[in-house]
Each structure stands twice: as C-alpha cells, then as structure tokens.
C-alpha cells in the first residue's frame, strides 16, 4: 500500500514542524529541532519543549540517522554528477565514490585523484543501480580507522568502530566500558523493540483517529446543540414574558382596587367635612346670637356651654389633608436588576469528557512504584510516595525534583501507602504496620538542607 506521507513530513522539527536540515540538532533526549528552535531553547529556559528535560549547548549534533536520511533524500532528488566537475560548471556523471573525500568523481577526475590521494579508498559505482549507488555513498564507515561502525554506546546513542569506542570511553568515563554490538542491537530491535513500537504506534494512531472522529461529531453537533439550546432559551423567555404579563396584569388590578378603595375613603372623609362645615355655620350664627346685647343671660350661659361642648369634641380631630399618593412597586427594580444580571450572564462550555490540560514529567528521579500523590496549595509542589525507596519525593510544578525525604520512625523505615493533605500543608501518611496500618502526621515545610523526616508524631494504629 502506497504511503501518503511525504519525505519532508518525515524530517520535521519537533516544535515548529519546519523541515530539518544539516544545521538542525538532536538534543540528548533524542528530540530533534531546527536551528532556530535550538537557539531559542538555549537562550530560553533550556528545557526540551517535548519532555522538559534540561538541555546544555555542549556538542549538540544532528542524530546520525537523520544525517544519513537527509543525505539520502538529497541524493535521490538530483543527478549523481561528478562533484569536482560541478564546481567548474560541468555536468558529467559520477562513477566513482571516494569515501575519504566524500565526493563523486568521474573517470577523468578519478585519474587525477589517484595521483594526489593514493591512500584514499574509492568504490566504483558504474554498473550498479541508482539505489545501490546511493546506499554505497551513504554508508557511514569510520574514515579514520577504515572500519565499520560495529560498536554502540547506549548512553550516547551513537555508533562507532571498536577503535573509536576505546577513545570514546577514555574521553567519557561515564560511558559503559564495553560497547554493545550494533548487529545484536539491530537484531533485538527488529525482533522486540520494533514490533513493540509498531504496536504502540498503531494504538496511538487508533486513539488519535477515534478522538478526531469524536471531535468531528462534536463539531457537527455543536451548531445543532447551540440552536436547540437557543430555541429553548427563547421558549423559556417567552413563557417567562407571558407569566410576567399575567402577573403584571394581576398587580395592576390590585393597584386599581387599592386606588378605588382609597378614593372611596377620601370622598367619604370629604363629605363628612363638608357636613361639618354646615354645622360650623350654624355654630357661628348661634354664637353671634348669644353674644348680642339683647340675649337673656341664662341663654348666654347655657348656650355657650352647649356650643363649647360641640366644638370641644371636634377640636381634637385631625383635619390634615391626605398626602399626595404614590405607589411603591418593586417590579421596576426587579426588571432592572434582572436586566443587569442578564448583561453579566456568563456562558461556559462544560465538556462531557475529561481532557488532559497539562503534562509534567517528573525529572531527576525514577520512582519505581508510586503509591500515592498529593499537591500542595502553598507553592504548587507535588509530593509523591515512592514505595520502594521508603520515602516522599517532592517536585516543583515544573517536574523538577526538590528533595527526597526517607520516612523513619525510631530508626526504622516504613513505606508510604497512602497520603492526604490537611490544611497548612500537613501531610498524613498511612503505612502498613504488622497486621494493620499506622498513620503518621508531618509538616511539608522542610528546610532545603533537611534530608530525613525527624520525630514524626505518630497517631494510634488504625
């Protein structure tokens, strides 16, 4: 089956997907980047963007596999002409390959070459296929010792001849003293490593395709779901408007009823006062008669007392006019507040699936069995319970190892089984103890120089 992957896609920068060239570099973590990205990494935080491992600028090279692949791609895209003649603007077919000079030579140039470079090793390419010629050109044997590269340094991920490996170990004592066999490693890779990677790659592709399919369905459903939700919102709003209209009508009817009752009471009060004004007229006339000179003294005494009694009973009555009425209705304020709340309405999308937000590889340590993990709110540190090392490992949120704290109680170590964090960054660590468990409480506020957890306060066995 023909592949749809182009050659350029095979040699892409791990960060910016630019096509790699011979100026690109491979980091110690085996991730390869173009020259621009390598410069940005070295001038920045010096962390690999892929795995966050630290990077130094010492002797960064492009992986030999990529070098040979780039050379092979370059050769496949052009005619195999003589390199010496090409420098003079001529185009003659190269028929001889000089391994030492790394040049293609025509027969004429090869004659001159023999005179001046008598010890250089050449291989004749005439009569072989183009594929075989490119294979011969890209063979990367050791030019110094004229040996094939049969030794492999697992630490540096590089192949070299046996003689070069001796020099390599002398310069880098941390590398294994005995190399691995390139042939044996290749055989193991084809038998185990390759098939394993192939299965992992196949599963990786399946997962990506499944995720893409779900994403496509979500994209197709997104507009429909949005329209459905908007229709529901409008329907709810129209229902709300109708219910509000009915409630507002009921409110207005109640207001009209209250207004009618107030009007009746005020008119009755007005009528009573009009009648009282009629009595005032009679009292004034009676008072005028009683105060005249020809009125009998007995009538004056008794009459004044009667008028005074009538007037006195009413002097304590309130004749203040009713205040100008106004309605206190909370409905307008409620409408205004509702509108303001609607303006501040937050639309949020809640996914139905858990999604990975970030990934933080733990650096500087390799816990063989993580029994538990908790995070700290104070400084965003992560505490990992390492079962085999009987200790708590503390990491920054970047994944950098801060410290390792062996767990001891009375000189006896114990393995962390489970952990939880209490307020003020107090860790409660549960560990197996005999036939049961024991719980230890300790503070996470360790000094940088502290190496052990001293005198943890033990709680009773659970």
GROMACS .gro file of C-alpha atoms in nm:
model
  462
    1UNK     CA    1   0.000   0.000   0.000
    2UNK     CA    2   0.141   0.336  -0.102
    3UNK     CA    3   0.214   0.580   0.179
    4UNK     CA    4   0.067   0.932   0.179
    5UNK     CA    5   0.349   1.063   0.399
    6UNK     CA    6   0.591   1.287   0.212
    7UNK     CA    7   0.965   1.284   0.273
    8UNK     CA    8   0.953   1.639   0.408
    9UNK     CA    9   0.697   1.532   0.672
   10UNK     CA   10   0.941   1.265   0.790
   11UNK     CA   11   1.207   1.528   0.876
   12UNK     CA   12   1.012   1.792   1.067
   13UNK     CA   13   1.120   1.995   1.366
   14UNK     CA   14   0.955   1.863   1.684
   15UNK     CA   15   0.837   2.215   1.772
   16UNK     CA   16   0.765   2.428   1.465
   17UNK     CA   17   0.728   2.148   1.202
   18UNK     CA   18   0.985   2.319   0.979
   19UNK     CA   19   1.180   2.079   0.760
   20UNK     CA   20   1.505   1.970   0.922
   21UNK     CA   21   1.838   2.030   0.751
   22UNK     CA   22   2.201   1.963   0.834
   23UNK     CA   23   2.203   2.273   1.057
   24UNK     CA   24   1.941   2.112   1.282
   25UNK     CA   25   2.036   1.948   1.612
   26UNK     CA   26   1.926   1.649   1.822
   27UNK     CA   27   1.906   1.700   2.199
   28UNK     CA   28   2.030   1.439   2.448
   29UNK     CA   29   1.666   1.334   2.498
   30UNK     CA   30   1.666   1.240   2.121
   31UNK     CA   31   1.416   1.509   2.018
   32UNK     CA   32   1.533   1.695   1.708
   33UNK     CA   33   1.478   2.064   1.632
   34UNK     CA   34   1.565   2.307   1.357
   35UNK     CA   35   1.848   2.555   1.415
   36UNK     CA   36   1.613   2.843   1.503
   37UNK     CA   37   1.429   2.642   1.768
   38UNK     CA   38   1.754   2.510   1.917
   39UNK     CA   39   1.879   2.868   1.950
   40UNK     CA   40   1.552   2.971   2.116
   41UNK     CA   41   1.573   2.676   2.359
   42UNK     CA   42   1.935   2.752   2.456
   43UNK     CA   43   1.859   3.122   2.502
   44UNK     CA   44   1.541   3.045   2.699
   45UNK     CA   45   1.474   2.806   2.984
   46UNK     CA   46   1.700   2.531   2.836
   47UNK     CA   47   1.424   2.272   2.862
   48UNK     CA   48   1.316   2.041   2.582
   49UNK     CA   49   0.967   2.155   2.472
   50UNK     CA   50   0.863   1.791   2.429
   51UNK     CA   51   0.979   1.622   2.752
   52UNK     CA   52   1.104   1.919   2.964
   53UNK     CA   53   1.444   1.758   3.021
   54UNK     CA   54   1.727   2.003   3.077
   55UNK     CA   55   1.945   2.088   2.777
   56UNK     CA   56   2.307   2.203   2.757
   57UNK     CA   57   2.465   2.350   2.448
   58UNK     CA   58   2.772   2.124   2.469
   59UNK     CA   59   2.845   1.943   2.143
   60UNK     CA   60   2.489   1.924   2.012
   61UNK     CA   61   2.480   1.731   1.685
   62UNK     CA   62   2.216   1.605   1.450
   63UNK     CA   63   2.145   1.235   1.500
   64UNK     CA   64   2.348   1.021   1.253
   65UNK     CA   65   2.029   0.852   1.131
   66UNK     CA   66   1.884   1.190   1.034
   67UNK     CA   67   2.212   1.298   0.874
   68UNK     CA   68   2.217   0.987   0.653
   69UNK     CA   69   1.847   1.024   0.579
   70UNK     CA   70   1.889   1.387   0.476
   71UNK     CA   71   2.186   1.299   0.257
   72UNK     CA   72   1.992   1.014   0.102
   73UNK     CA   73   1.698   1.241   0.030
   74UNK     CA   74   1.931   1.498  -0.124
   75UNK     CA   75   2.091   1.234  -0.348
   76UNK     CA   76   1.757   1.094  -0.455
   77UNK     CA   77   1.643   1.438  -0.569
   78UNK     CA   78   1.935   1.509  -0.807
   79UNK     CA   79   2.158   1.354  -1.069
   80UNK     CA   80   2.469   1.174  -0.944
   81UNK     CA   81   2.715   1.405  -1.118
   82UNK     CA   82   3.086   1.448  -1.056
   83UNK     CA   83   3.134   1.692  -0.765
   84UNK     CA   84   3.468   1.820  -0.898
   85UNK     CA   85   3.332   1.891  -1.246
   86UNK     CA   86   3.023   2.055  -1.099
   87UNK     CA   87   3.249   2.308  -0.929
   88UNK     CA   88   3.369   2.408  -1.279
   89UNK     CA   89   3.014   2.430  -1.416
   90UNK     CA   90   3.028   2.094  -1.598
   91UNK     CA   91   2.783   1.807  -1.565
   92UNK     CA   92   2.949   1.468  -1.601
   93UNK     CA   93   2.817   1.152  -1.442
   94UNK     CA   94   2.997   1.048  -1.125
   95UNK     CA   95   3.107   0.685  -1.148
   96UNK     CA   96   3.348   0.656  -0.854
   97UNK     CA   97   3.287   0.735  -0.486
   98UNK     CA   98   3.571   0.843  -0.258
   99UNK     CA   99   3.488   0.752   0.098
  100UNK     CA  100   3.759   0.975   0.244
  101UNK     CA  101   3.680   1.287   0.041
  102UNK     CA  102   3.306   1.219   0.045
  103UNK     CA  103   3.290   1.310  -0.324
  104UNK     CA  104   3.158   1.164  -0.650
  105UNK     CA  105   3.417   1.154  -0.927
  106UNK     CA  106   3.404   1.095  -1.298
  107UNK     CA  107   3.669   0.878  -1.459
  108UNK     CA  108   3.882   1.175  -1.562
  109UNK     CA  109   3.877   1.335  -1.215
  110UNK     CA  110   3.935   0.997  -1.056
  111UNK     CA  111   4.262   0.968  -1.251
  112UNK     CA  112   4.392   1.294  -1.107
  113UNK     CA  113   4.258   1.195  -0.766
  114UNK     CA  114   4.469   0.877  -0.759
  115UNK     CA  115   4.787   1.070  -0.820
  116UNK     CA  116   4.739   1.302  -0.521
  117UNK     CA  117   4.538   1.084  -0.281
  118UNK     CA  118   4.699   0.744  -0.312
  119UNK     CA  119   4.565   0.612   0.018
  120UNK     CA  120   4.204   0.714  -0.027
  121UNK     CA  121   3.952   0.434  -0.061
  122UNK     CA  122   3.727   0.453  -0.367
  123UNK     CA  123   3.436   0.241  -0.487
  124UNK     CA  124   3.323   0.202  -0.848
  125UNK     CA  125   2.954   0.274  -0.899
  126UNK     CA  126   2.927   0.211  -1.274
  127UNK     CA  127   2.715  -0.092  -1.343
  128UNK     CA  128   2.517  -0.075  -1.017
  129UNK     CA  129   2.164   0.052  -0.975
  130UNK     CA  130   2.091   0.405  -0.855
  131UNK     CA  131   1.952   0.269  -0.528
  132UNK     CA  132   2.271   0.068  -0.466
  133UNK     CA  133   2.489   0.365  -0.558
  134UNK     CA  134   2.308   0.585  -0.305
  135UNK     CA  135   2.343   0.311  -0.041
  136UNK     CA  136   2.722   0.295  -0.101
  137UNK     CA  137   2.751   0.675  -0.081
  138UNK     CA  138   2.556   0.697   0.244
  139UNK     CA  139   2.741   0.412   0.422
  140UNK     CA  140   2.890   0.575   0.729
  141UNK     CA  141   3.203   0.370   0.798
  142UNK     CA  142   3.479   0.513   1.013
  143UNK     CA  143   3.708   0.705   0.780
  144UNK     CA  144   3.985   0.731   1.038
  145UNK     CA  145   4.027   0.359   1.106
  146UNK     CA  146   3.860   0.228   0.788
  147UNK     CA  147   3.635   0.004   0.993
  148UNK     CA  148   3.264  -0.049   1.003
  149UNK     CA  149   3.081   0.101   1.299
  150UNK     CA  150   3.005  -0.214   1.497
  151UNK     CA  151   3.018  -0.066   1.850
  152UNK     CA  152   2.716   0.108   2.004
  153UNK     CA  153   2.721   0.338   2.309
  154UNK     CA  154   2.383   0.306   2.475
  155UNK     CA  155   2.437   0.618   2.686
  156UNK     CA  156   2.521   0.848   2.394
  157UNK     CA  157   2.304   0.667   2.137
  158UNK     CA  158   2.586   0.666   1.881
  159UNK     CA  159   2.757   0.400   1.670
  160UNK     CA  160   3.135   0.389   1.610
  161UNK     CA  161   3.412   0.148   1.526
  162UNK     CA  162   3.585  -0.052   1.801
  163UNK     CA  163   3.896   0.166   1.794
  164UNK     CA  164   3.691   0.485   1.823
  165UNK     CA  165   3.499   0.337   2.114
  166UNK     CA  166   3.822   0.295   2.312
  167UNK     CA  167   3.895   0.665   2.263
  168UNK     CA  168   3.532   0.747   2.338
  169UNK     CA  169   3.539   0.572   2.677
  170UNK     CA  170   3.868   0.741   2.763
  171UNK     CA  171   3.714   1.084   2.693
  172UNK     CA  172   3.382   0.993   2.861
  173UNK     CA  173   3.449   0.760   3.157
  174UNK     CA  174   3.080   0.763   3.250
  175UNK     CA  175   3.000   0.561   2.936
  176UNK     CA  176   2.998   0.178   2.955
  177UNK     CA  177   3.346   0.028   2.929
  178UNK     CA  178   3.223  -0.241   2.690
  179UNK     CA  179   3.015  -0.142   2.390
  180UNK     CA  180   2.703  -0.312   2.267
  181UNK     CA  181   2.707  -0.486   1.930
  182UNK     CA  182   2.535  -0.284   1.659
  183UNK     CA  183   2.433  -0.603   1.482
  184UNK     CA  184   2.292  -0.760   1.800
  185UNK     CA  185   2.109  -0.442   1.897
  186UNK     CA  186   1.964  -0.417   1.547
  187UNK     CA  187   1.852  -0.781   1.569
  188UNK     CA  188   1.691  -0.719   1.908
  189UNK     CA  189   1.525  -0.408   1.775
  190UNK     CA  190   1.376  -0.595   1.480
  191UNK     CA  191   1.259  -0.883   1.700
  192UNK     CA  192   1.128  -0.692   2.004
  193UNK     CA  193   1.173  -0.317   2.007
  194UNK     CA  194   1.045  -0.256   1.655
  195UNK     CA  195   0.728  -0.468   1.687
  196UNK     CA  196   0.658  -0.312   2.028
  197UNK     CA  197   0.693   0.039   1.884
  198UNK     CA  198   0.478  -0.067   1.590
  199UNK     CA  199   0.202  -0.184   1.825
  200UNK     CA  200   0.228   0.133   2.032
  201UNK     CA  201   0.223   0.344   1.716
  202UNK     CA  202  -0.078   0.153   1.588
  203UNK     CA  203  -0.263   0.205   1.915
  204UNK     CA  204  -0.156   0.570   1.918
  205UNK     CA  205  -0.298   0.613   1.568
  206UNK     CA  206  -0.621   0.437   1.669
  207UNK     CA  207  -0.660   0.670   1.969
  208UNK     CA  208  -0.595   0.980   1.758
  209UNK     CA  209  -0.838   0.869   1.487
  210UNK     CA  210  -1.104   0.788   1.749
  211UNK     CA  211  -1.052   1.128   1.911
  212UNK     CA  212  -1.068   1.301   1.572
  213UNK     CA  213  -1.389   1.117   1.490
  214UNK     CA  214  -1.545   1.225   1.819
  215UNK     CA  215  -1.424   1.580   1.756
  216UNK     CA  216  -1.581   1.579   1.407
  217UNK     CA  217  -1.910   1.456   1.552
  218UNK     CA  218  -1.889   1.722   1.820
  219UNK     CA  219  -1.824   1.987   1.554
  220UNK     CA  220  -2.126   1.865   1.354
  221UNK     CA  221  -2.342   1.857   1.667
  222UNK     CA  222  -2.215   2.185   1.807
  223UNK     CA  223  -2.426   2.411   1.584
  224UNK     CA  224  -2.734   2.192   1.627
  225UNK     CA  225  -2.691   2.181   2.003
  226UNK     CA  226  -2.639   2.556   2.013
  227UNK     CA  227  -2.955   2.620   1.805
  228UNK     CA  228  -3.152   2.380   2.025
  229UNK     CA  229  -3.030   2.548   2.341
  230UNK     CA  230  -3.104   2.894   2.198
  231UNK     CA  231  -3.456   2.783   2.098
  232UNK     CA  232  -3.512   2.650   2.447
  233UNK     CA  233  -3.386   2.977   2.594
  234UNK     CA  234  -3.622   3.178   2.372
  235UNK     CA  235  -3.910   2.945   2.459
  236UNK     CA  236  -3.835   2.980   2.829
  237UNK     CA  237  -3.807   3.355   2.784
  238UNK     CA  238  -4.141   3.380   2.601
  239UNK     CA  239  -4.303   3.165   2.871
  240UNK     CA  240  -4.147   3.392   3.129
  241UNK     CA  241  -4.273   3.702   2.943
  242UNK     CA  242  -4.627   3.560   2.931
  243UNK     CA  243  -4.619   3.470   3.300
  244UNK     CA  244  -4.477   3.813   3.378
  245UNK     CA  245  -4.751   3.978   3.170
  246UNK     CA  246  -5.019   3.789   3.363
  247UNK     CA  247  -4.852   3.871   3.694
  248UNK     CA  248  -4.822   4.235   3.591
  249UNK     CA  249  -5.195   4.241   3.498
  250UNK     CA  250  -5.279   4.096   3.839
  251UNK     CA  251  -5.055   4.355   4.000
  252UNK     CA  252  -5.225   4.639   3.813
  253UNK     CA  253  -5.571   4.506   3.907
  254UNK     CA  254  -5.467   4.505   4.271
  255UNK     CA  255  -5.334   4.859   4.234
  256UNK     CA  256  -5.666   4.972   4.077
  257UNK     CA  257  -5.858   4.804   4.359
  258UNK     CA  258  -5.645   4.978   4.618
  259UNK     CA  259  -5.685   5.309   4.436
  260UNK     CA  260  -6.066   5.267   4.424
  261UNK     CA  261  -6.083   5.189   4.797
  262UNK     CA  262  -5.867   5.490   4.881
  263UNK     CA  263  -6.082   5.711   4.660
  264UNK     CA  264  -6.399   5.589   4.839
  265UNK     CA  265  -6.248   5.656   5.181
  266UNK     CA  266  -6.122   6.000   5.083
  267UNK     CA  267  -6.458   6.101   4.928
  268UNK     CA  268  -6.640   5.986   5.244
  269UNK     CA  269  -6.396   6.192   5.453
  270UNK     CA  270  -6.454   6.488   5.223
  271UNK     CA  271  -6.833   6.454   5.260
  272UNK     CA  272  -6.807   6.438   5.639
  273UNK     CA  273  -6.600   6.757   5.644
  274UNK     CA  274  -6.845   6.935   5.411
  275UNK     CA  275  -7.126   6.844   5.652
  276UNK     CA  276  -6.912   6.964   5.942
  277UNK     CA  277  -6.869   7.300   5.764
  278UNK     CA  278  -7.253   7.329   5.765
  279UNK     CA  279  -7.252   7.277   6.141
  280UNK     CA  280  -6.976   7.538   6.174
  281UNK     CA  281  -7.208   7.787   6.002
  282UNK     CA  282  -7.487   7.708   6.248
  283UNK     CA  283  -7.250   7.731   6.545
  284UNK     CA  284  -7.123   8.070   6.425
  285UNK     CA  285  -7.481   8.201   6.388
  286UNK     CA  286  -7.573   8.068   6.734
  287UNK     CA  287  -7.257   8.214   6.883
  288UNK     CA  288  -7.333   8.553   6.726
  289UNK     CA  289  -7.685   8.548   6.873
  290UNK     CA  290  -7.558   8.454   7.217
  291UNK     CA  291  -7.304   8.733   7.219
  292UNK     CA  292  -7.553   9.003   7.126
  293UNK     CA  293  -7.666   9.255   7.397
  294UNK     CA  294  -8.035   9.164   7.396
  295UNK     CA  295  -7.981   8.791   7.470
  296UNK     CA  296  -8.102   8.669   7.805
  297UNK     CA  297  -7.818   8.593   8.049
  298UNK     CA  298  -7.947   8.244   8.120
  299UNK     CA  299  -7.943   8.162   7.744
  300UNK     CA  300  -7.592   8.302   7.715
  301UNK     CA  301  -7.460   8.081   7.995
  302UNK     CA  302  -7.630   7.763   7.880
  303UNK     CA  303  -7.586   7.828   7.507
  304UNK     CA  304  -7.214   7.900   7.526
  305UNK     CA  305  -7.166   7.580   7.718
  306UNK     CA  306  -7.353   7.382   7.452
  307UNK     CA  307  -7.156   7.538   7.163
  308UNK     CA  308  -6.830   7.488   7.354
  309UNK     CA  309  -6.914   7.122   7.413
  310UNK     CA  310  -6.989   7.066   7.041
  311UNK     CA  311  -6.669   7.245   6.935
  312UNK     CA  312  -6.452   7.088   7.203
  313UNK     CA  313  -6.540   6.736   7.086
  314UNK     CA  314  -6.412   6.820   6.742
  315UNK     CA  315  -6.108   7.032   6.818
  316UNK     CA  316  -5.904   6.711   6.881
  317UNK     CA  317  -5.994   6.567   6.541
  318UNK     CA  318  -5.728   6.576   6.263
  319UNK     CA  319  -5.821   6.773   5.960
  320UNK     CA  320  -5.485   6.739   5.786
  321UNK     CA  321  -5.534   6.667   5.415
  322UNK     CA  322  -5.413   6.323   5.289
  323UNK     CA  323  -5.066   6.324   5.141
  324UNK     CA  324  -5.029   6.305   4.768
  325UNK     CA  325  -5.039   5.933   4.699
  326UNK     CA  326  -4.755   5.745   4.528
  327UNK     CA  327  -4.708   5.377   4.464
  328UNK     CA  328  -4.413   5.180   4.595
  329UNK     CA  329  -4.377   4.892   4.349
  330UNK     CA  330  -4.074   4.661   4.343
  331UNK     CA  331  -4.146   4.532   3.992
  332UNK     CA  332  -3.945   4.801   3.800
  333UNK     CA  333  -3.642   4.748   4.025
  334UNK     CA  334  -3.673   4.373   3.977
  335UNK     CA  335  -3.685   4.421   3.597
  336UNK     CA  336  -3.377   4.647   3.612
  337UNK     CA  337  -3.185   4.402   3.832
  338UNK     CA  338  -3.281   4.113   3.604
  339UNK     CA  339  -3.156   4.304   3.301
  340UNK     CA  340  -2.826   4.382   3.475
  341UNK     CA  341  -2.788   4.015   3.569
  342UNK     CA  342  -2.856   3.918   3.209
  343UNK     CA  343  -2.582   4.155   3.093
  344UNK     CA  344  -2.339   3.981   3.327
  345UNK     CA  345  -2.453   3.632   3.229
  346UNK     CA  346  -2.153   3.402   3.180
  347UNK     CA  347  -2.173   3.144   2.905
  348UNK     CA  348  -1.949   2.848   2.981
  349UNK     CA  349  -1.892   2.525   2.793
  350UNK     CA  350  -1.880   2.213   3.004
  351UNK     CA  351  -1.723   1.919   2.827
  352UNK     CA  352  -1.866   1.574   2.876
  353UNK     CA  353  -1.521   1.413   2.882
  354UNK     CA  354  -1.210   1.462   3.090
  355UNK     CA  355  -0.934   1.623   2.889
  356UNK     CA  356  -0.563   1.647   2.959
  357UNK     CA  357  -0.475   2.010   3.037
  358UNK     CA  358  -0.106   1.972   3.103
  359UNK     CA  359   0.159   1.708   3.148
  360UNK     CA  360   0.452   1.732   3.387
  361UNK     CA  361   0.726   1.465   3.356
  362UNK     CA  362   0.898   1.405   3.690
  363UNK     CA  363   1.267   1.491   3.646
  364UNK     CA  364   1.576   1.385   3.833
  365UNK     CA  365   1.423   1.073   3.983
  366UNK     CA  366   1.271   0.748   3.871
  367UNK     CA  367   1.027   0.627   4.133
  368UNK     CA  368   0.978   0.258   4.057
  369UNK     CA  369   0.642   0.235   4.234
  370UNK     CA  370   0.432   0.543   4.303
  371UNK     CA  371   0.193   0.454   4.584
  372UNK     CA  372   0.025   0.793   4.620
  373UNK     CA  373   0.048   1.156   4.513
  374UNK     CA  374  -0.081   1.483   4.659
  375UNK     CA  375  -0.041   1.850   4.566
  376UNK     CA  376   0.032   2.150   4.788
  377UNK     CA  377  -0.170   2.472   4.765
  378UNK     CA  378   0.103   2.686   4.918
  379UNK     CA  379   0.369   2.656   4.646
  380UNK     CA  380   0.216   2.415   4.393
  381UNK     CA  381   0.464   2.144   4.488
  382UNK     CA  382   0.377   1.779   4.430
  383UNK     CA  383   0.454   1.509   4.687
  384UNK     CA  384   0.494   1.153   4.558
  385UNK     CA  385   0.503   0.844   4.778
  386UNK     CA  386   0.777   0.610   4.648
  387UNK     CA  387   0.713   0.261   4.785
  388UNK     CA  388   1.050   0.102   4.705
  389UNK     CA  389   1.271   0.384   4.836
  390UNK     CA  390   1.057   0.424   5.153
  391UNK     CA  391   1.050   0.799   5.104
  392UNK     CA  392   0.848   1.102   4.997
  393UNK     CA  393   0.969   1.278   4.682
  394UNK     CA  394   0.895   1.649   4.644
  395UNK     CA  395   0.868   1.804   4.296
  396UNK     CA  396   0.804   2.154   4.171
  397UNK     CA  397   0.511   2.205   3.934
  398UNK     CA  398   0.768   2.206   3.651
  399UNK     CA  399   0.861   1.846   3.739
  400UNK     CA  400   1.200   1.932   3.892
  401UNK     CA  401   1.295   1.719   4.192
  402UNK     CA  402   1.326   1.934   4.506
  403UNK     CA  403   1.416   1.670   4.763
  404UNK     CA  404   1.384   1.313   4.880
  405UNK     CA  405   1.277   1.251   5.239
  406UNK     CA  406   1.323   0.896   5.376
  407UNK     CA  407   1.047   0.800   5.619
  408UNK     CA  408   1.172   0.676   5.957
  409UNK     CA  409   1.021   0.617   6.298
  410UNK     CA  410   1.257   0.531   6.581
  411UNK     CA  411   1.530   0.442   6.333
  412UNK     CA  412   1.302   0.205   6.142
  413UNK     CA  413   1.198   0.290   5.789
  414UNK     CA  414   0.848   0.245   5.653
  415UNK     CA  415   0.683   0.255   5.314
  416UNK     CA  416   0.419   0.517   5.227
  417UNK     CA  417   0.092   0.351   5.136
  418UNK     CA  418  -0.140   0.647   5.102
  419UNK     CA  419  -0.125   1.020   5.168
  420UNK     CA  420  -0.361   1.311   5.212
  421UNK     CA  421  -0.301   1.679   5.272
  422UNK     CA  422  -0.451   1.868   5.566
  423UNK     CA  423  -0.471   2.249   5.599
  424UNK     CA  424  -0.143   2.438   5.644
  425UNK     CA  425   0.038   2.180   5.430
  426UNK     CA  426   0.033   1.897   5.681
  427UNK     CA  427   0.076   1.552   5.526
  428UNK     CA  428  -0.088   1.246   5.674
  429UNK     CA  429   0.097   0.935   5.555
  430UNK     CA  430  -0.055   0.590   5.602
  431UNK     CA  431   0.175   0.288   5.603
  432UNK     CA  432   0.140  -0.089   5.664
  433UNK     CA  433   0.233  -0.185   6.019
  434UNK     CA  434   0.229  -0.551   6.123
  435UNK     CA  435  -0.117  -0.686   6.062
  436UNK     CA  436  -0.267  -0.339   6.041
  437UNK     CA  437  -0.170   0.015   5.945
  438UNK     CA  438  -0.018   0.316   6.119
  439UNK     CA  439  -0.073   0.682   6.037
  440UNK     CA  440   0.199   0.947   6.063
  441UNK     CA  441   0.142   1.324   6.053
  442UNK     CA  442   0.419   1.556   5.937
  443UNK     CA  443   0.472   1.907   5.802
  444UNK     CA  444   0.575   1.968   5.442
  445UNK     CA  445   0.772   2.280   5.541
  446UNK     CA  446   1.113   2.109   5.515
  447UNK     CA  447   1.435   2.309   5.518
  448UNK     CA  448   1.641   2.272   5.196
  449UNK     CA  449   1.922   2.102   5.387
  450UNK     CA  450   1.693   1.857   5.566
  451UNK     CA  451   1.735   1.502   5.443
  452UNK     CA  452   1.524   1.300   5.685
  453UNK     CA  453   1.186   1.327   5.846
  454UNK     CA  454   1.271   1.351   6.214
  455UNK     CA  455   1.039   1.269   6.502
  456UNK     CA  456   0.706   1.241   6.318
  457UNK     CA  457   0.415   1.249   6.555
  458UNK     CA  458   0.260   0.904   6.533
  459UNK     CA  459  -0.110   0.864   6.575
  460UNK     CA  460  -0.255   0.544   6.727
  461UNK     CA  461  -0.257   0.242   6.488
  462UNK     CA  462  -0.569   0.219   6.280
   0.00000   0.00000   0.00000
